[in-house]
Amino acid sequence: MDLTYTEEEEEFRARLREWLGQVLPGLGPKPDPNDWPGRRTYDMGWQRRLYEAGYAGLHWPVDAGGKGATPTQHLIFLEETERAGAPYVGANFVGLLHAGPTIAAEGTPEQKQQWLPPILSGDEVWCQGFSEPDAGSDLAALRTKAVRDGDEYIITGSKIWTSHAEVADWCELLVRTDPEAPKHRGISWLAMPMDAPGVTIRPLRTLAGSTEFAEMFLDEVRVPVANRVGAENDGWRVTMVTLSFERGTAFVGEVVACRRTLVALATEARKNGRWDDPSLRRRLALLSAEFAALWRLTQWNVSESEATGGVPGIGGSVFKLRYSHARQELYDTAAEVLGAGALDLDHEWVLDRLSSLSYTIAAGTSQIQQNIIAERILGLPKGR
């Protein structure tokens, strides 16, 4: 992997930096964190600006509505937007980072035409309906059933941890279409309209007090068979594509954000006198090296995904495992820097510390990632 930048890439960086300098001052303040309709409007407004400027779906394939940019240009985009303090994907992270790339890789031409342009233009928001209350970390144990009725599926069941369901237009939904098949082989991947009759949303309040997650109850919801991505009962394979994006490239921008937080922690420690503690300085130095290494791993994963048709490989599990723990270590260190201020629930770092606790669970628990690494990378036998 060549980590140097070409003249063309540096020109791309300069143009992007200039555009960000022009557009960000007029963006306006962020809405209240608990104002989800307001957050949707704000986030989708930013997505629309990206779309009109030609930066939406920068690294997506051209036939999926993207620009077909190189992995390096994609990483430059993430570096520059994060350093400039631009909004991230926000309320539509499922559409932009999970569902959209999955449809681009697995969908029919008609499905791509229907769903991808509204994702890129900021017109439609997606949520994820994978996890279930009784399945735990065993995603394949899902029990939400879909019974074929002509050209429709009738869906009954429930989902949990459905991110941004309150403001979503579509849901990437896993259902069991063959209850007699082995659990990994009787699953299908559907796109479900959230305004369909029979869909009920119940927000869940997190430790930090926000409600970005929800329970979702499905009572004989009808979804067209045409909304199935992939073949019937082949949903587990399609899901692995989704999870490869979720684990392999979805956290890319957050690595840059964590590196920026590290600089802010060092600055704050110098201000409040905690910089004199050699133990704290050592922790900050180790975290700096950790996130530098994670950024290099990110570059490798993104480059590999481009070389293999745009779908990240299982190396994403290595990244997800280490990043989840490094993020928790980062905000534990932030609490040390803040001292008594670590009890202030209005402080951004305190809220980030609370949310960091979920990272070893979200997108597949650390134990699941360890199993994947052991079995698929190291070739170890399956555990009993």
Short mmCIF file of C-alpha atoms in Angstrom, two decimals:
data_model
loop_
_atom_site.label_atom_id
_atom_site.label_comp_id
_atom_site.label_asym_id
_atom_site.label_seq_id
_atom_site.Cartn_x
_atom_site.Cartn_y
_atom_site.Cartn_z
CA MET A 1 0.00 0.00 0.00
CA ASP A 2 1.43 3.37 -1.06
CA LEU A 3 0.73 5.94 1.66
CA THR A 4 2.05 8.96 -0.28
CA TYR A 5 -0.29 11.41 -1.99
CA THR A 6 -0.21 12.19 -5.68
CA GLU A 7 -0.41 15.70 -7.09
CA GLU A 8 -3.98 15.01 -8.18
CA GLU A 9 -4.94 13.90 -4.66
CA GLU A 10 -3.41 16.99 -3.10
CA GLU A 11 -5.38 19.13 -5.57
CA PHE A 12 -8.53 17.28 -4.53
CA ARG A 13 -7.71 18.04 -0.87
CA ALA A 14 -7.18 21.72 -1.62
CA ARG A 15 -10.51 22.03 -3.49
CA LEU A 16 -12.38 20.25 -0.72
CA ARG A 17 -10.74 22.37 1.98
CA GLU A 18 -11.68 25.54 0.10
CA TRP A 19 -15.30 24.41 -0.32
CA LEU A 20 -15.60 23.50 3.37
CA GLY A 21 -14.25 26.91 4.31
CA GLN A 22 -16.95 28.54 2.22
CA VAL A 23 -19.96 26.45 3.20
CA LEU A 24 -19.50 25.63 6.89
CA PRO A 25 -19.85 29.20 8.27
CA GLY A 26 -23.38 29.39 6.87
CA LEU A 27 -24.53 26.01 8.15
CA GLY A 28 -26.09 27.29 11.36
CA PRO A 29 -26.13 25.79 14.87
CA LYS A 30 -26.88 22.14 15.52
CA PRO A 31 -30.35 21.36 16.89
CA ASP A 32 -30.97 20.05 20.38
CA PRO A 33 -29.72 16.43 20.66
CA ASN A 34 -33.20 15.27 21.65
CA ASP A 35 -34.95 17.02 18.75
CA TRP A 36 -34.95 14.13 16.29
CA PRO A 37 -37.07 15.78 13.59
CA GLY A 38 -34.75 18.79 13.85
CA ARG A 39 -31.67 16.58 13.71
CA ARG A 40 -33.02 14.82 10.64
CA THR A 41 -33.59 18.15 8.90
CA TYR A 42 -30.11 19.37 9.86
CA ASP A 43 -28.31 16.18 8.83
CA MET A 44 -30.23 15.80 5.59
CA GLY A 45 -29.61 19.47 4.80
CA TRP A 46 -25.87 18.80 5.04
CA GLN A 47 -26.23 15.71 2.88
CA ARG A 48 -28.05 17.77 0.27
CA ARG A 49 -25.15 20.25 0.21
CA LEU A 50 -22.69 17.42 -0.29
CA TYR A 51 -24.87 16.04 -3.07
CA GLU A 52 -25.14 19.35 -4.90
CA ALA A 53 -21.38 19.93 -4.60
CA GLY A 54 -20.55 16.48 -5.95
CA TYR A 55 -19.23 14.99 -2.70
CA ALA A 56 -22.11 12.62 -1.85
CA GLY A 57 -21.28 8.96 -2.29
CA LEU A 58 -17.79 9.97 -3.29
CA HIS A 59 -16.43 6.42 -3.11
CA TRP A 60 -19.59 4.65 -4.27
CA PRO A 61 -19.49 2.98 -7.71
CA VAL A 62 -20.62 5.15 -10.61
CA ASP A 63 -23.44 2.73 -11.46
CA ALA A 64 -24.75 3.22 -7.91
CA GLY A 65 -24.83 7.00 -8.26
CA GLY A 66 -21.42 7.61 -6.71
CA LYS A 67 -18.32 9.28 -8.09
CA GLY A 68 -16.10 6.19 -8.19
CA ALA A 69 -13.38 8.01 -6.25
CA THR A 70 -10.24 6.21 -5.19
CA PRO A 71 -9.86 4.91 -1.62
CA THR A 72 -7.29 7.62 -0.97
CA GLN A 73 -9.67 10.38 -2.08
CA HIS A 74 -12.32 8.90 0.20
CA LEU A 75 -9.93 9.00 3.15
CA ILE A 76 -8.88 12.55 2.30
CA PHE A 77 -12.56 13.52 2.28
CA LEU A 78 -13.05 12.00 5.75
CA GLU A 79 -9.89 13.63 7.10
CA GLU A 80 -10.76 17.09 5.83
CA THR A 81 -14.45 17.09 6.79
CA GLU A 82 -13.64 15.88 10.30
CA ARG A 83 -10.80 18.35 10.80
CA ALA A 84 -13.04 21.16 9.62
CA GLY A 85 -15.73 20.16 12.11
CA ALA A 86 -18.27 19.35 9.40
CA PRO A 87 -21.33 17.25 10.27
CA TYR A 88 -20.91 13.52 9.91
CA VAL A 89 -23.54 11.21 8.41
CA GLY A 90 -25.84 11.71 11.41
CA ALA A 91 -29.38 10.38 11.28
CA ASN A 92 -28.83 8.52 8.00
CA PHE A 93 -25.71 6.57 8.91
CA VAL A 94 -27.57 3.31 8.22
CA GLY A 95 -28.51 4.42 4.72
CA LEU A 96 -25.13 5.86 3.81
CA LEU A 97 -22.86 3.34 5.53
CA HIS A 98 -24.85 0.06 5.69
CA ALA A 99 -27.97 -0.26 3.54
CA GLY A 100 -26.83 1.88 0.63
CA PRO A 101 -23.51 0.08 0.10
CA THR A 102 -25.29 -3.29 0.46
CA ILE A 103 -27.84 -2.37 -2.20
CA ALA A 104 -25.03 -1.05 -4.41
CA ALA A 105 -23.27 -4.43 -4.11
CA GLU A 106 -26.26 -6.81 -4.12
CA GLY A 107 -29.30 -5.00 -5.48
CA THR A 108 -30.87 -5.23 -8.92
CA PRO A 109 -30.59 -2.25 -11.30
CA GLU A 110 -34.20 -1.35 -10.46
CA GLN A 111 -33.51 -1.46 -6.71
CA LYS A 112 -30.42 0.71 -7.10
CA GLN A 113 -32.42 3.25 -9.08
CA GLN A 114 -35.24 3.29 -6.51
CA TRP A 115 -33.29 3.54 -3.27
CA LEU A 116 -29.79 4.89 -3.82
CA PRO A 117 -30.46 8.38 -5.27
CA PRO A 118 -32.71 9.42 -2.34
CA ILE A 119 -30.07 8.23 0.13
CA LEU A 120 -27.34 10.25 -1.55
CA SER A 121 -29.48 13.37 -2.00
CA GLY A 122 -30.61 13.43 1.63
CA ASP A 123 -34.27 12.80 0.85
CA GLU A 124 -34.69 9.46 2.65
CA VAL A 125 -33.44 8.03 5.95
CA TRP A 126 -32.90 4.34 6.71
CA CYS A 127 -32.81 2.38 9.95
CA GLN A 128 -31.65 -1.16 10.74
CA GLY A 129 -33.96 -3.97 11.83
CA PHE A 130 -31.52 -6.77 12.65
CA SER A 131 -31.29 -7.35 16.42
CA GLU A 132 -34.10 -9.00 18.37
CA PRO A 133 -34.90 -9.07 22.11
CA ASP A 134 -34.43 -12.84 22.49
CA ALA A 135 -31.56 -13.42 20.06
CA GLY A 136 -28.73 -11.71 21.96
CA SER A 137 -25.48 -11.79 20.03
CA ASP A 138 -26.70 -14.71 17.92
CA LEU A 139 -28.16 -12.73 15.02
CA ALA A 140 -29.03 -15.91 13.10
CA ALA A 141 -31.41 -16.87 15.93
CA LEU A 142 -33.87 -14.18 14.82
CA ARG A 143 -37.54 -15.17 14.88
CA THR A 144 -39.34 -12.36 13.06
CA LYS A 145 -41.17 -14.31 10.37
CA ALA A 146 -42.20 -13.44 6.83
CA VAL A 147 -44.88 -15.58 5.19
CA ARG A 148 -45.16 -15.38 1.41
CA ASP A 149 -48.59 -14.32 0.15
CA GLY A 150 -48.45 -13.91 -3.61
CA ASP A 151 -46.29 -10.90 -4.42
CA GLU A 152 -45.98 -9.86 -0.77
CA TYR A 153 -44.49 -11.03 2.50
CA ILE A 154 -46.60 -10.78 5.67
CA ILE A 155 -44.22 -9.97 8.52
CA THR A 156 -44.78 -10.51 12.23
CA GLY A 157 -42.27 -10.07 15.04
CA SER A 158 -40.18 -7.45 16.81
CA LYS A 159 -36.78 -5.78 16.62
CA ILE A 160 -34.67 -3.86 19.11
CA TRP A 161 -31.86 -1.26 18.97
CA THR A 162 -33.38 0.09 15.76
CA SER A 163 -31.31 3.23 15.28
CA HIS A 164 -33.22 6.39 14.28
CA ALA A 165 -36.43 4.46 13.65
CA GLU A 166 -38.47 7.51 14.72
CA VAL A 167 -37.36 9.52 11.69
CA ALA A 168 -36.65 6.74 9.16
CA ASP A 169 -38.41 6.20 5.84
CA TRP A 170 -37.02 2.69 5.22
CA CYS A 171 -35.68 -0.20 7.25
CA GLU A 172 -33.13 -2.82 6.22
CA LEU A 173 -34.94 -5.79 7.76
CA LEU A 174 -33.93 -9.38 8.41
CA VAL A 175 -36.77 -11.91 8.48
CA ARG A 176 -37.10 -15.68 8.64
CA THR A 177 -38.67 -16.92 5.43
CA ASP A 178 -38.10 -20.65 5.98
CA PRO A 179 -38.56 -21.78 9.60
CA GLU A 180 -37.61 -25.36 8.70
CA ALA A 181 -34.20 -24.50 7.24
CA PRO A 182 -30.99 -24.34 9.33
CA LYS A 183 -31.01 -21.00 11.08
CA HIS A 184 -28.39 -19.40 8.80
CA ARG A 185 -30.17 -20.52 5.64
CA GLY A 186 -33.79 -19.50 6.15
CA ILE A 187 -33.27 -15.72 6.34
CA SER A 188 -34.09 -12.98 3.80
CA TRP A 189 -33.02 -9.30 3.59
CA LEU A 190 -35.90 -6.90 2.90
CA ALA A 191 -36.36 -3.17 2.48
CA MET A 192 -39.44 -2.24 4.49
CA PRO A 193 -41.22 1.14 4.24
CA MET A 194 -41.57 2.52 7.76
CA ASP A 195 -45.02 3.97 7.04
CA ALA A 196 -46.47 0.53 6.25
CA PRO A 197 -49.56 -0.40 8.32
CA GLY A 198 -48.67 -2.55 11.31
CA VAL A 199 -45.32 -0.90 12.14
CA THR A 200 -45.14 0.43 15.73
CA ILE A 201 -42.12 2.29 17.13
CA ARG A 202 -41.32 2.61 20.84
CA PRO A 203 -38.25 4.80 21.61
CA LEU A 204 -35.65 3.49 24.09
CA ARG A 205 -33.78 5.87 26.37
CA THR A 206 -30.04 5.30 26.60
CA LEU A 207 -27.68 5.74 29.55
CA ALA A 208 -26.88 9.21 28.23
CA GLY A 209 -30.57 10.11 28.13
CA SER A 210 -31.00 10.14 24.35
CA THR A 211 -33.50 8.13 22.30
CA GLU A 212 -31.64 7.24 19.10
CA PHE A 213 -32.65 3.59 19.55
CA ALA A 214 -36.11 2.10 19.48
CA GLU A 215 -38.07 -1.10 19.75
CA MET A 216 -40.01 -1.94 16.61
CA PHE A 217 -43.11 -4.14 16.58
CA LEU A 218 -44.38 -5.65 13.32
CA ASP A 219 -47.98 -6.86 13.18
CA GLU A 220 -48.75 -8.50 9.83
CA VAL A 221 -46.83 -5.86 7.90
CA ARG A 222 -47.01 -6.36 4.14
CA VAL A 223 -43.82 -5.85 2.13
CA PRO A 224 -43.55 -6.48 -1.62
CA VAL A 225 -41.39 -9.42 -2.67
CA ALA A 226 -39.74 -6.96 -5.06
CA ASN A 227 -38.21 -5.32 -1.96
CA ARG A 228 -36.09 -8.38 -1.23
CA VAL A 229 -32.38 -7.86 -1.86
CA GLY A 230 -30.82 -11.15 -2.92
CA ALA A 231 -32.59 -14.47 -3.29
CA GLU A 232 -35.15 -15.78 -0.82
CA ASN A 233 -33.42 -17.53 2.09
CA ASP A 234 -30.04 -16.08 1.00
CA GLY A 235 -30.31 -13.19 3.45
CA TRP A 236 -27.50 -14.38 5.71
CA ARG A 237 -24.98 -14.00 2.91
CA VAL A 238 -26.36 -10.52 2.09
CA THR A 239 -26.20 -9.69 5.80
CA MET A 240 -22.51 -10.55 5.85
CA VAL A 241 -22.05 -7.92 3.15
CA THR A 242 -23.92 -5.39 5.31
CA LEU A 243 -21.87 -6.28 8.39
CA SER A 244 -18.62 -6.05 6.43
CA PHE A 245 -19.44 -2.41 5.70
CA GLU A 246 -20.63 -1.83 9.28
CA ARG A 247 -17.42 -3.22 10.77
CA GLY A 248 -14.94 -2.45 8.02
CA THR A 249 -15.54 1.13 6.89
CA ALA A 250 -18.46 2.65 8.82
CA PHE A 251 -16.23 3.85 11.69
CA VAL A 252 -13.58 5.43 9.45
CA GLY A 253 -14.53 9.03 10.20
CA GLU A 254 -14.67 8.33 13.92
CA VAL A 255 -10.98 7.41 13.99
CA VAL A 256 -10.16 10.91 12.75
CA ALA A 257 -12.51 12.37 15.36
CA CYS A 258 -10.80 10.40 18.13
CA ARG A 259 -7.40 11.66 17.04
CA ARG A 260 -8.73 15.21 17.19
CA THR A 261 -10.12 14.53 20.67
CA LEU A 262 -6.67 13.37 21.77
CA VAL A 263 -5.21 16.75 20.84
CA ALA A 264 -8.00 18.49 22.74
CA LEU A 265 -7.34 16.30 25.81
CA ALA A 266 -3.66 17.21 25.81
CA THR A 267 -4.54 20.91 25.48
CA GLU A 268 -7.03 20.70 28.38
CA ALA A 269 -4.53 18.80 30.54
CA ARG A 270 -1.99 21.59 30.05
CA LYS A 271 -4.58 24.17 31.05
CA ASN A 272 -5.79 22.49 34.24
CA GLY A 273 -2.41 21.27 35.50
CA ARG A 274 -2.88 17.56 34.94
CA TRP A 275 -0.18 17.52 32.29
CA ASP A 276 2.36 17.28 35.13
CA ASP A 277 1.22 13.71 35.79
CA PRO A 278 3.66 11.42 33.89
CA SER A 279 1.15 8.55 34.00
CA LEU A 280 -1.44 10.63 32.18
CA ARG A 281 1.08 11.77 29.57
CA ARG A 282 2.04 8.14 29.01
CA ARG A 283 -1.60 7.15 28.48
CA LEU A 284 -2.10 9.95 25.98
CA ALA A 285 1.05 8.94 24.10
CA LEU A 286 -0.03 5.30 23.95
CA LEU A 287 -3.48 6.31 22.71
CA SER A 288 -1.91 8.53 20.07
CA ALA A 289 0.10 5.56 18.80
CA GLU A 290 -3.00 3.35 19.00
CA PHE A 291 -5.14 5.62 16.86
CA ALA A 292 -2.32 6.23 14.40
CA ALA A 293 -2.11 2.46 13.95
CA LEU A 294 -5.89 2.22 13.61
CA TRP A 295 -5.80 4.88 10.91
CA ARG A 296 -3.20 2.86 8.98
CA LEU A 297 -5.39 -0.24 9.40
CA THR A 298 -8.32 1.81 8.11
CA GLN A 299 -6.33 2.75 5.03
CA TRP A 300 -5.45 -0.89 4.48
CA ASN A 301 -9.08 -2.04 4.87
CA VAL A 302 -10.41 0.63 2.52
CA SER A 303 -7.73 -0.20 -0.06
CA GLU A 304 -8.53 -3.91 0.23
CA SER A 305 -12.24 -3.28 -0.23
CA GLU A 306 -11.53 -1.42 -3.46
CA ALA A 307 -9.35 -4.26 -4.71
CA THR A 308 -12.08 -6.83 -3.99
CA GLY A 309 -15.00 -5.09 -5.65
CA GLY A 310 -15.85 -2.51 -2.98
CA VAL A 311 -16.85 -4.89 -0.17
CA PRO A 312 -14.57 -4.82 2.92
CA GLY A 313 -12.96 -8.09 3.98
CA ILE A 314 -12.90 -9.82 7.33
CA GLY A 315 -10.03 -7.58 8.38
CA GLY A 316 -12.80 -5.22 9.43
CA SER A 317 -13.33 -7.43 12.47
CA VAL A 318 -9.74 -6.76 13.56
CA PHE A 319 -10.39 -3.04 13.28
CA LYS A 320 -13.78 -3.20 15.01
CA LEU A 321 -12.41 -5.21 17.93
CA ARG A 322 -9.49 -2.92 18.68
CA TYR A 323 -11.29 0.33 17.89
CA SER A 324 -14.13 -0.46 20.30
CA HIS A 325 -11.74 -0.89 23.20
CA ALA A 326 -9.47 2.00 22.19
CA ARG A 327 -12.46 4.34 22.15
CA GLN A 328 -13.41 3.30 25.68
CA GLU A 329 -9.80 3.84 26.81
CA LEU A 330 -9.80 7.28 25.18
CA TYR A 331 -12.84 8.51 27.08
CA ASP A 332 -11.73 6.90 30.33
CA THR A 333 -8.63 9.06 29.91
CA ALA A 334 -10.87 12.04 29.18
CA ALA A 335 -12.55 11.49 32.55
CA GLU A 336 -9.10 11.55 34.18
CA VAL A 337 -8.30 14.84 32.45
CA LEU A 338 -11.63 16.37 33.47
CA GLY A 339 -11.38 15.32 37.11
CA ALA A 340 -14.57 16.37 38.90
CA GLY A 341 -15.84 17.66 35.57
CA ALA A 342 -16.32 14.05 34.52
CA LEU A 343 -19.60 14.15 36.47
CA ASP A 344 -21.02 16.91 34.26
CA LEU A 345 -23.53 15.14 32.02
CA ASP A 346 -23.69 18.17 29.75
CA HIS A 347 -20.02 17.88 28.78
CA GLU A 348 -19.42 16.43 25.32
CA TRP A 349 -16.62 14.12 26.52
CA VAL A 350 -18.80 12.77 29.33
CA LEU A 351 -21.60 11.92 26.91
CA ASP A 352 -19.07 10.35 24.56
CA ARG A 353 -17.72 8.27 27.45
CA LEU A 354 -21.19 6.92 28.17
CA SER A 355 -21.84 6.12 24.50
CA SER A 356 -18.42 4.47 24.16
CA LEU A 357 -19.62 1.70 26.49
CA SER A 358 -21.88 0.43 23.71
CA TYR A 359 -19.14 0.05 21.12
CA THR A 360 -18.04 -3.37 22.35
CA ILE A 361 -21.62 -4.52 21.73
CA ALA A 362 -22.78 -2.59 18.65
CA ALA A 363 -22.10 -4.05 15.17
CA GLY A 364 -21.26 -7.41 16.73
CA THR A 365 -19.88 -7.91 20.23
CA SER A 366 -16.16 -8.11 20.88
CA GLN A 367 -16.60 -11.81 21.62
CA ILE A 368 -18.15 -12.32 18.16
CA GLN A 369 -15.26 -10.40 16.54
CA GLN A 370 -12.76 -12.58 18.41
CA ASN A 371 -14.48 -15.71 17.08
CA ILE A 372 -14.39 -14.37 13.52
CA ILE A 373 -10.70 -13.50 13.78
CA ALA A 374 -9.86 -16.88 15.33
CA GLU A 375 -11.81 -18.96 12.82
CA ARG A 376 -11.61 -17.01 9.55
CA ILE A 377 -8.21 -15.32 9.81
CA LEU A 378 -6.17 -17.58 12.09
CA GLY A 379 -7.84 -20.80 10.95
CA LEU A 380 -8.50 -22.05 14.46
CA PRO A 381 -11.23 -24.66 15.04
CA LYS A 382 -14.69 -23.53 16.09
CA GLY A 383 -15.23 -23.32 19.82
CA ARG A 384 -17.54 -25.76 21.51
#
